[in-house]
Coordinates of C-alpha atoms and ligand atoms in Angstrom, one line a residue:
X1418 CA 124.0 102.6 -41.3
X1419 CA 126.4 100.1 -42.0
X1420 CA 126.1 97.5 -44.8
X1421 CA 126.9 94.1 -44.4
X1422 CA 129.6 93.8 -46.0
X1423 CA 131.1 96.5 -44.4
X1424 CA 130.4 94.7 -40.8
X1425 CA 132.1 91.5 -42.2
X1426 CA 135.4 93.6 -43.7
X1427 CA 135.6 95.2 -40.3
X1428 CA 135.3 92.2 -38.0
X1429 CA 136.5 88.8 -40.3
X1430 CA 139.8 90.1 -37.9
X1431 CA 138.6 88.9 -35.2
X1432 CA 138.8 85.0 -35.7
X1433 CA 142.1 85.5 -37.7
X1434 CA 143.5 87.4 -34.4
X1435 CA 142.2 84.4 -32.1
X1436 CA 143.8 81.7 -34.5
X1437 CA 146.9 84.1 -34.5
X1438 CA 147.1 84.2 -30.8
X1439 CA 146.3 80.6 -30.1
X1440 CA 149.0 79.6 -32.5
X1441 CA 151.5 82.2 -30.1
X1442 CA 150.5 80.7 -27.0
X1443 CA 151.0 77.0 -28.1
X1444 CA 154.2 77.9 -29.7
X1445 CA 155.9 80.8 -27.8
X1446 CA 156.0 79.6 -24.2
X1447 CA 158.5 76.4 -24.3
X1448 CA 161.0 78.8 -26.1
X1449 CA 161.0 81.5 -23.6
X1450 CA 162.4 78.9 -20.9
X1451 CA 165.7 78.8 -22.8
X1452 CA 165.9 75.1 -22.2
X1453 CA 167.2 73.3 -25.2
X1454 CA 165.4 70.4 -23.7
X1455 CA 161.7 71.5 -24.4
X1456 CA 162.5 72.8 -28.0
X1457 CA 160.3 71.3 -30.6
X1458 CA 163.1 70.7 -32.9
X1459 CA 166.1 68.7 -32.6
X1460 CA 169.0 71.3 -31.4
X1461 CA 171.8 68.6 -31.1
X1462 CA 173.5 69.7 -33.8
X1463 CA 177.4 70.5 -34.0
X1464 CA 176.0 74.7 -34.7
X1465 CA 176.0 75.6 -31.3
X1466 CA 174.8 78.8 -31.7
X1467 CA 171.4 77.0 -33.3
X1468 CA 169.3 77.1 -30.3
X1469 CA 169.8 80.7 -29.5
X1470 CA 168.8 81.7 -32.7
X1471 CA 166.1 79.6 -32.5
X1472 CA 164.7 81.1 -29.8
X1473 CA 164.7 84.6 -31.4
X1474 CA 163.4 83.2 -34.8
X1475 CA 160.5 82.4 -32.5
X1476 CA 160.4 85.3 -30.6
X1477 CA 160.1 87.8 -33.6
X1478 CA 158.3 85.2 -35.5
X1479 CA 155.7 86.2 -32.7
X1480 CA 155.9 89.4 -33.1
X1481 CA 155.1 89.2 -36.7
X1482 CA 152.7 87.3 -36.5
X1483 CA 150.6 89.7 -33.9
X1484 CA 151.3 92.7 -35.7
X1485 CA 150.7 91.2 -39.4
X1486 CA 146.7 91.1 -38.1
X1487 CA 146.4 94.9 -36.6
X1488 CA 148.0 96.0 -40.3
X1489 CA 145.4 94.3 -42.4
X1490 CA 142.7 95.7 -39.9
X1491 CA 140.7 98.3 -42.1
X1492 CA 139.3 100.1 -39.2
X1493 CA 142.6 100.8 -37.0
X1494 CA 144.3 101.4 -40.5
X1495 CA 141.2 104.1 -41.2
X1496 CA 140.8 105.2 -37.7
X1497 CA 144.1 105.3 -36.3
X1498 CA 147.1 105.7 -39.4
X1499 CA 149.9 106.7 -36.7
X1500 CA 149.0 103.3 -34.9
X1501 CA 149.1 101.4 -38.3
X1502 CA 152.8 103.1 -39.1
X1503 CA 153.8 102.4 -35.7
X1504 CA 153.0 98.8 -35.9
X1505 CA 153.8 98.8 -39.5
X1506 CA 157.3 99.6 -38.3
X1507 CA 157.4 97.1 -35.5
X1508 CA 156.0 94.4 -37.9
X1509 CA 159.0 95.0 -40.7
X1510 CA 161.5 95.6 -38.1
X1511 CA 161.3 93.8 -35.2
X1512 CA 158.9 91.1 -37.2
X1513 CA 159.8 90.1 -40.2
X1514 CA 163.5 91.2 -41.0
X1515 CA 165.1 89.7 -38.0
X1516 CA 162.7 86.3 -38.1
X1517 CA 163.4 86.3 -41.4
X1518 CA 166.9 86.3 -41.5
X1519 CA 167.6 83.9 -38.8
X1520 CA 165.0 81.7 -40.6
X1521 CA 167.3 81.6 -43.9
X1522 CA 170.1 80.4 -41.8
X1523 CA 168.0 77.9 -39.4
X1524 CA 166.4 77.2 -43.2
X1525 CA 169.9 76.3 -44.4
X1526 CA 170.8 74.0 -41.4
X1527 CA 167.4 72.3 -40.9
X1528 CA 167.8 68.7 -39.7
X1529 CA 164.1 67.3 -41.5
X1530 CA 165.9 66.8 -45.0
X1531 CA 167.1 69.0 -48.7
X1532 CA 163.0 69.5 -49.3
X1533 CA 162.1 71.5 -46.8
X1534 CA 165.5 73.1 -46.7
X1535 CA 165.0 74.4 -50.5
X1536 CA 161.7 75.8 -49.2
X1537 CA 162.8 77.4 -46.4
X1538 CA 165.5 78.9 -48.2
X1539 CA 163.5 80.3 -50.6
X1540 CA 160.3 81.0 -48.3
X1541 CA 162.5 83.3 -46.5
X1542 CA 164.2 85.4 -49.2
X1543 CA 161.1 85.7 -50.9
X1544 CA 159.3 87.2 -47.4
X1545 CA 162.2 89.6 -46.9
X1546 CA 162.3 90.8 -50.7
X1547 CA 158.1 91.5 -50.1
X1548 CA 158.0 93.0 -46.9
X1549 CA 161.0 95.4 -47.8
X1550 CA 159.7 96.0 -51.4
X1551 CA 156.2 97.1 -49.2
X1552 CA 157.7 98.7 -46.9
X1553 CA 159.4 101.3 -49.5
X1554 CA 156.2 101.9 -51.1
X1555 CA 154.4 102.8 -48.1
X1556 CA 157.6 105.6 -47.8
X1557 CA 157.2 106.8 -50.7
X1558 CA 153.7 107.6 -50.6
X1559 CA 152.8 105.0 -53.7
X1560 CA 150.2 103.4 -51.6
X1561 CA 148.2 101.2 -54.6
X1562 CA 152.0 99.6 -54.5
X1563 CA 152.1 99.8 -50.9
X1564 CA 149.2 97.6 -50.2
X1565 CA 149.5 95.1 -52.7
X1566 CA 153.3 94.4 -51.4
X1567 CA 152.0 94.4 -47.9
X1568 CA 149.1 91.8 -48.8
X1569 CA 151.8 89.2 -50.2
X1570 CA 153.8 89.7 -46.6
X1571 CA 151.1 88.9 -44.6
X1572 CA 150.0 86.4 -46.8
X1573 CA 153.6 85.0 -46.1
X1574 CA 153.8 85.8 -42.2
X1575 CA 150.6 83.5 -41.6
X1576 CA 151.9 80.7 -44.2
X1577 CA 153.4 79.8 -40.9
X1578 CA 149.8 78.6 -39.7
X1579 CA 148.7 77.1 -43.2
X1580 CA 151.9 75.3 -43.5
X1581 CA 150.8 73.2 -40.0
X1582 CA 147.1 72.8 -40.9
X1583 CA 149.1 70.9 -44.2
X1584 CA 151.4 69.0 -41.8
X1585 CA 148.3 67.5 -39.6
X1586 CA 146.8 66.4 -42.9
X1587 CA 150.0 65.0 -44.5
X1588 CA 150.4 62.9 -41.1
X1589 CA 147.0 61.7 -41.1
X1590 CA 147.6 60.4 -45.2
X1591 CA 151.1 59.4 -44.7
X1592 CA 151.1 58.0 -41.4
X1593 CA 149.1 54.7 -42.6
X1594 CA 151.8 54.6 -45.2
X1595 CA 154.8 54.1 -43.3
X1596 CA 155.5 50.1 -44.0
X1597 CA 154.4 50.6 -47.4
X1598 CA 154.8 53.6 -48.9
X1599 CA 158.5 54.1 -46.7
X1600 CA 159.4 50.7 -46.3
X1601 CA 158.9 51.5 -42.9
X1602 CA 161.4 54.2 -42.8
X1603 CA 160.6 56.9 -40.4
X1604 CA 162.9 59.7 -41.2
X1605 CA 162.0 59.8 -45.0
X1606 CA 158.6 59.8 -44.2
X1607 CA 159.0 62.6 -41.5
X1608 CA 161.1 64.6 -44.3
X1609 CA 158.6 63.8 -47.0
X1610 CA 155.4 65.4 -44.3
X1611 CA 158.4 68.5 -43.6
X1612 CA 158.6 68.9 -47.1
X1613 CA 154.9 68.8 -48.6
X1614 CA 153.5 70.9 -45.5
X1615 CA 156.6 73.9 -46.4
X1616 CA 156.0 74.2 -50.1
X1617 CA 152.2 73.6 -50.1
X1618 CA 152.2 76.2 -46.6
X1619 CA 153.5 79.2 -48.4
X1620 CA 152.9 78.4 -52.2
X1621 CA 149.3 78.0 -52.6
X1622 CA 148.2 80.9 -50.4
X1623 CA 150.7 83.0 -52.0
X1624 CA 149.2 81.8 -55.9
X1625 CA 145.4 82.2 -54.6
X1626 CA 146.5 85.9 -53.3
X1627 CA 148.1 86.5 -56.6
X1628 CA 145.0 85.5 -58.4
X1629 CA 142.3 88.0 -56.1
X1630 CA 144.7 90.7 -56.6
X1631 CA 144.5 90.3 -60.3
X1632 CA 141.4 90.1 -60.3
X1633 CA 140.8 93.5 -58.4
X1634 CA 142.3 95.2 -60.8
X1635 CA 139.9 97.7 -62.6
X1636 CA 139.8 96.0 -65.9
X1637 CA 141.2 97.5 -69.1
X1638 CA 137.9 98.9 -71.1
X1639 CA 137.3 97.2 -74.1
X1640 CA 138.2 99.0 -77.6
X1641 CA 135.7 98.6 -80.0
X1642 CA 138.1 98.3 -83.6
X1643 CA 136.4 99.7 -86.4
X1644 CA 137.4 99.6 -90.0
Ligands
HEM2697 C1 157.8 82.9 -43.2 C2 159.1 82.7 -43.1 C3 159.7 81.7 -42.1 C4 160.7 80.8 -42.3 C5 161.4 80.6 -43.6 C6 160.9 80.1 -41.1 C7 161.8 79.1 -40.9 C8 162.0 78.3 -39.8 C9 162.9 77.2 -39.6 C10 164.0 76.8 -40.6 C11 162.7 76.7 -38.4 C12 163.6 75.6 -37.7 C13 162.8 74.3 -37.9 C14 163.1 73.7 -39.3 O1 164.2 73.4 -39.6 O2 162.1 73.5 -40.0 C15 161.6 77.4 -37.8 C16 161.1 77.1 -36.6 C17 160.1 77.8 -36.0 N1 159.4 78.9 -36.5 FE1 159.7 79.7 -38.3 N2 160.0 80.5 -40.2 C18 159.2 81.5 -40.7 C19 158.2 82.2 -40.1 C20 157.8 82.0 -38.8 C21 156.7 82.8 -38.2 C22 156.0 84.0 -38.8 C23 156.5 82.2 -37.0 C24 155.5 82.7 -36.0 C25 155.5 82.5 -34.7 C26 157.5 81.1 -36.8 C27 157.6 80.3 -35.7 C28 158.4 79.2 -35.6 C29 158.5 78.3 -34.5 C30 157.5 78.3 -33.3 C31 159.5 77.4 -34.7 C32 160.0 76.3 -33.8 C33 159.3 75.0 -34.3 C34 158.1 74.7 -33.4 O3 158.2 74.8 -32.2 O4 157.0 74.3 -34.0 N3 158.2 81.0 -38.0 N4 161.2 78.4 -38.7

Protein backbone atom coordinates (compact mmCIF):
# COMPACT_ATOMS: atom_id res chain seq x y z
CA UNK A 1 0.00 0.00 0.00
CA UNK A 2 1.00 3.31 -0.50
CA UNK A 3 1.90 5.77 2.30
CA UNK A 4 0.86 9.11 2.41
CA UNK A 5 3.47 10.75 1.60
CA UNK A 6 4.08 8.82 -1.21
CA UNK A 7 0.39 9.77 -2.59
CA UNK A 8 1.16 13.53 -1.96
CA UNK A 9 4.98 13.27 -3.83
CA UNK A 10 3.08 11.64 -6.66
CA UNK A 11 0.16 13.91 -7.13
CA UNK A 12 1.31 17.77 -5.57
CA UNK A 13 1.90 17.82 -9.81
CA UNK A 14 -1.26 18.12 -10.45
CA UNK A 15 -2.23 21.73 -9.12
CA UNK A 16 1.37 22.89 -10.24
CA UNK A 17 0.37 21.55 -13.86
CA UNK A 18 -3.13 23.39 -13.67
CA UNK A 19 -1.43 26.81 -12.48
CA UNK A 20 1.14 26.00 -15.33
CA UNK A 21 -1.40 25.62 -17.87
CA UNK A 22 -3.75 28.47 -16.81
CA UNK A 23 -0.73 30.81 -16.83
CA UNK A 24 -0.14 29.32 -20.88
CA UNK A 25 -3.57 29.92 -21.78
CA UNK A 26 -3.85 33.52 -20.39
CA UNK A 27 -0.50 34.35 -21.81
CA UNK A 28 0.09 32.32 -25.07
CA UNK A 29 -2.99 33.16 -27.24
CA UNK A 30 -2.63 37.08 -27.92
CA UNK A 31 1.00 36.21 -29.16
CA UNK A 32 0.06 33.59 -31.63
CA UNK A 33 -2.11 36.28 -33.61
CA UNK A 34 1.18 38.06 -34.64
CA UNK A 35 -0.55 41.35 -34.15
CA UNK A 36 1.84 43.75 -32.53
CA UNK A 37 -1.38 45.42 -31.52
CA UNK A 38 -2.51 42.87 -28.83
CA UNK A 39 1.03 42.45 -27.29
CA UNK A 40 1.23 43.05 -23.58
CA UNK A 41 4.28 45.04 -23.89
CA UNK A 42 5.03 48.11 -25.58
CA UNK A 43 6.71 47.03 -29.17
CA UNK A 44 7.11 50.62 -30.56
CA UNK A 45 10.52 50.60 -30.24
CA UNK A 46 13.09 51.65 -33.01
CA UNK A 47 14.33 47.39 -32.74
CA UNK A 48 12.15 46.19 -35.27
CA UNK A 49 12.93 42.90 -35.02
CA UNK A 50 11.49 43.17 -31.16
CA UNK A 51 8.12 41.85 -31.70
CA UNK A 52 9.20 38.76 -33.55
CA UNK A 53 11.34 37.70 -31.00
CA UNK A 54 8.86 38.37 -28.69
CA UNK A 55 6.64 36.17 -29.94
CA UNK A 56 9.10 33.25 -29.87
CA UNK A 57 10.41 34.25 -26.31
CA UNK A 58 6.78 33.46 -25.57
CA UNK A 59 6.34 30.57 -27.58
CA UNK A 60 9.29 28.49 -26.08
CA UNK A 61 8.79 30.18 -22.87
CA UNK A 62 5.58 27.90 -23.14
CA UNK A 63 7.15 25.23 -23.96
CA UNK A 64 9.32 25.32 -20.94
CA UNK A 65 7.15 25.93 -18.89
CA UNK A 66 4.86 22.64 -19.82
CA UNK A 67 7.70 20.41 -19.93
CA UNK A 68 9.52 21.88 -16.69
CA UNK A 69 6.25 20.04 -14.67
CA UNK A 70 6.34 16.40 -16.50
CA UNK A 71 10.40 16.47 -15.47
CA UNK A 72 9.94 17.00 -11.84
CA UNK A 73 7.01 14.27 -11.99
CA UNK A 74 8.45 11.32 -9.94
CA UNK A 75 6.17 8.82 -11.30
CA UNK A 76 6.65 9.51 -15.25
CA UNK A 77 10.40 10.07 -14.32
CA UNK A 78 10.21 6.29 -12.44
CA UNK A 79 7.73 4.83 -14.78
CA UNK A 80 8.59 6.03 -18.03
CA UNK A 81 12.72 7.32 -18.24
CA UNK A 82 12.67 7.40 -22.16
CA UNK A 83 9.62 9.89 -21.85
CA UNK A 84 11.50 11.93 -19.15
CA UNK A 85 14.75 12.22 -21.67
CA UNK A 86 12.58 12.93 -24.35
CA UNK A 87 10.96 15.73 -22.71
CA UNK A 88 14.04 16.44 -20.86
CA UNK A 89 15.41 17.22 -24.30
CA UNK A 90 12.51 19.22 -25.55
CA UNK A 91 12.55 21.23 -22.17
CA UNK A 92 16.53 22.25 -22.59
CA UNK A 93 16.24 22.62 -26.32
CA UNK A 94 13.29 23.89 -27.49
CA UNK A 95 12.49 25.35 -23.81
CA UNK A 96 14.90 27.00 -22.14
CA UNK A 97 17.93 27.68 -24.50
CA UNK A 98 16.07 29.46 -27.17
CA UNK A 99 13.54 31.38 -24.50
CA UNK A 100 16.43 32.12 -22.78
CA UNK A 101 18.46 33.67 -25.11
CA UNK A 102 15.94 35.82 -26.79
CA UNK A 103 15.01 36.82 -23.14
CA UNK A 104 18.77 38.19 -22.56
CA UNK A 105 18.34 40.34 -25.59
CA UNK A 106 14.48 41.43 -24.96
CA UNK A 107 16.13 41.66 -21.22
CA UNK A 108 18.73 44.14 -22.59
CA UNK A 109 16.13 46.28 -24.55
CA UNK A 110 13.25 46.27 -22.07
CA UNK A 111 11.31 49.58 -22.08
CA UNK A 112 10.06 49.32 -17.92
CA UNK A 113 13.43 50.91 -16.76
CA UNK A 114 17.67 49.80 -15.66
CA UNK A 115 16.01 47.58 -12.66
CA UNK A 116 14.27 45.16 -14.19
CA UNK A 117 16.77 45.25 -17.06
CA UNK A 118 19.83 44.22 -14.57
CA UNK A 119 17.45 41.41 -13.49
CA UNK A 120 16.57 40.20 -16.64
CA UNK A 121 19.95 40.23 -17.70
CA UNK A 122 21.14 38.30 -15.10
CA UNK A 123 17.88 36.04 -14.60
CA UNK A 124 18.64 34.81 -17.99
CA UNK A 125 22.28 33.92 -17.93
CA UNK A 126 21.99 32.46 -14.72
CA UNK A 127 18.91 29.99 -16.23
CA UNK A 128 21.02 29.07 -19.20
CA UNK A 129 24.32 28.42 -17.17
CA UNK A 130 21.76 25.89 -14.75
CA UNK A 131 19.92 24.19 -17.26
CA UNK A 132 23.12 23.46 -19.38
CA UNK A 133 25.26 22.74 -16.26
CA UNK A 134 22.01 19.99 -15.61
CA UNK A 135 21.73 18.95 -18.62
CA UNK A 136 25.54 17.67 -18.80
CA UNK A 137 25.18 15.86 -15.67
CA UNK A 138 22.24 13.99 -16.75
CA UNK A 139 24.83 12.89 -19.89
CA UNK A 140 27.19 11.94 -18.00
CA UNK A 141 25.42 9.65 -15.83
CA UNK A 142 26.31 11.85 -12.51
CA UNK A 143 22.73 11.88 -11.58
CA UNK A 144 23.01 13.28 -7.56
CA UNK A 145 24.52 16.41 -9.85
CA UNK A 146 21.93 15.93 -12.41
CA UNK A 147 18.99 16.44 -10.25
CA UNK A 148 20.11 19.11 -8.09
CA UNK A 149 21.03 21.28 -11.38
CA UNK A 150 17.71 20.36 -12.78
CA UNK A 151 15.80 21.54 -9.50
CA UNK A 152 17.43 25.09 -9.71
CA UNK A 153 16.06 25.24 -13.64
CA UNK A 154 12.81 24.59 -12.84
CA UNK A 155 12.90 26.53 -9.91
CA UNK A 156 13.89 29.32 -12.53
CA UNK A 157 11.43 28.25 -15.42
CA UNK A 158 8.35 28.87 -12.95
CA UNK A 159 9.97 32.15 -11.38
CA UNK A 160 8.05 33.33 -14.36
CA UNK A 161 4.66 32.71 -12.34
CA UNK A 162 6.11 33.83 -8.81
CA UNK A 163 7.51 36.96 -10.38
CA UNK A 164 3.51 38.02 -11.38
CA UNK A 165 1.98 36.76 -8.00
CA UNK A 166 4.84 39.61 -6.74
CA UNK A 167 3.66 42.18 -9.40
CA UNK A 168 -0.23 41.88 -8.34
CA UNK A 169 0.95 42.54 -4.76
CA UNK A 170 3.45 45.31 -5.50
CA UNK A 171 0.40 47.08 -7.47
CA UNK A 172 -1.92 46.60 -4.72
CA UNK A 173 0.99 48.43 -2.10
CA UNK A 174 2.21 50.83 -4.60
CA UNK A 175 -0.77 51.79 -6.38
CA UNK A 176 -2.16 53.98 -3.27
CA UNK A 177 1.21 55.49 -3.42
CA UNK A 178 1.37 57.13 -6.59
CA UNK A 179 0.75 61.01 -5.53
CA UNK A 180 2.87 60.35 -2.66
CA UNK A 181 5.27 58.03 -2.76
CA UNK A 182 6.01 59.02 -6.95
CA UNK A 183 4.95 62.38 -6.84
CA UNK A 184 2.44 61.18 -9.05
CA UNK A 185 4.72 59.86 -11.60
CA UNK A 186 3.49 56.87 -13.36
CA UNK A 187 6.40 55.49 -15.19
CA UNK A 188 8.75 55.34 -12.04
CA UNK A 189 6.17 53.74 -10.24
CA UNK A 190 5.41 51.16 -13.08
CA UNK A 191 9.41 50.65 -13.27
CA UNK A 192 9.76 50.50 -9.46
CA UNK A 193 6.55 47.40 -9.52
CA UNK A 194 8.79 45.84 -12.95
CA UNK A 195 11.62 45.96 -10.84
CA UNK A 196 10.63 44.57 -7.23
CA UNK A 197 8.32 41.75 -8.94
CA UNK A 198 11.82 40.48 -11.27
CA UNK A 199 14.33 40.38 -8.56
CA UNK A 200 11.95 39.20 -5.69
CA UNK A 201 10.29 36.57 -8.76
CA UNK A 202 13.45 34.68 -9.33
CA UNK A 203 15.66 35.44 -6.10
CA UNK A 204 13.81 34.20 -3.28
CA UNK A 205 12.59 30.91 -4.72
CA UNK A 206 15.94 30.31 -5.99
CA UNK A 207 17.55 31.11 -2.07
CA UNK A 208 14.53 28.94 -0.39
CA UNK A 209 15.55 25.96 -3.05
CA UNK A 210 19.14 26.52 -2.13
CA UNK A 211 18.33 26.18 1.47
CA UNK A 212 16.10 22.51 1.14
CA UNK A 213 18.71 21.21 -0.98
CA UNK A 214 21.20 21.86 1.82
CA UNK A 215 19.44 20.61 3.99
CA UNK A 216 18.81 17.18 2.20
CA UNK A 217 22.15 16.57 2.28
CA UNK A 218 23.02 13.47 4.43
CA UNK A 219 24.80 15.20 7.17
CA UNK A 220 28.54 14.81 7.90
CA UNK A 221 28.61 12.22 11.11
CA UNK A 222 29.90 13.81 14.01
CA UNK A 223 33.68 12.90 15.14
CA UNK A 224 33.87 12.42 18.66
CA UNK A 225 37.85 14.07 19.43
CA UNK A 226 39.38 12.32 22.06
CA UNK A 227 42.63 13.21 23.84
C1 LIG B 1 13.36 32.78 -16.76
C2 LIG B 1 13.91 33.52 -17.71
C3 LIG B 1 13.13 34.56 -18.48
C4 LIG B 1 13.55 35.81 -18.78
C5 LIG B 1 14.89 36.43 -18.41
C6 LIG B 1 12.49 36.46 -19.50
C7 LIG B 1 12.56 37.75 -20.00
C8 LIG B 1 11.50 38.40 -20.62
C9 LIG B 1 11.53 39.74 -21.13
C10 LIG B 1 12.74 40.65 -21.05
C11 LIG B 1 10.33 40.01 -21.67
C12 LIG B 1 9.89 41.33 -22.35
C13 LIG B 1 9.12 42.17 -21.34
C14 LIG B 1 10.07 42.96 -20.46
O1 LIG B 1 10.83 43.76 -21.00
O2 LIG B 1 10.02 42.78 -19.22
C15 LIG B 1 9.52 38.86 -21.49
C16 LIG B 1 8.21 38.77 -21.87
C17 LIG B 1 7.45 37.65 -21.70
N1 LIG B 1 7.84 36.44 -21.21
FE1 LIG B 1 9.65 35.99 -20.49
N2 LIG B 1 11.43 35.60 -19.60
C18 LIG B 1 11.78 34.41 -19.01
C19 LIG B 1 11.03 33.27 -18.92
C20 LIG B 1 9.75 33.13 -19.40
C21 LIG B 1 8.97 31.92 -19.32
C22 LIG B 1 9.42 30.58 -18.72
C23 LIG B 1 7.77 32.20 -19.85
C24 LIG B 1 6.64 31.21 -19.93
C25 LIG B 1 5.62 31.30 -20.71
C26 LIG B 1 7.78 33.60 -20.28
C27 LIG B 1 6.74 34.29 -20.83
C28 LIG B 1 6.76 35.61 -21.21
C29 LIG B 1 5.60 36.32 -21.71
C30 LIG B 1 4.19 35.75 -21.87
C31 LIG B 1 6.04 37.60 -22.02
C32 LIG B 1 5.23 38.76 -22.62
C33 LIG B 1 4.69 39.64 -21.53
C34 LIG B 1 3.28 39.28 -21.20
O3 LIG B 1 2.47 39.10 -22.13
O4 LIG B 1 2.98 39.18 -19.99
N3 LIG B 1 9.01 34.12 -19.99
N4 LIG B 1 10.25 37.87 -20.86
Amino acid sequence: MRTPYALVRRWTIVPLFLVAIAFVAFSLPPYLTFDPARSRVPVGGAFRAYYPLLVAHVVFGSMALLTACLQIWPWLRSRYPDVHRRTGRIYVFAGVVPAGAIGLVLGALTPFGPVIRASNVVLAVVWLVVTITGYRAGRQYRLADHRRWMIRSVVLTLSIITNRIWAVVWVIVLVPQLQTTFGGNEALMIQTIAGLSGWLGWVLPLLVTEWCLDARRAPTPAVAVTT
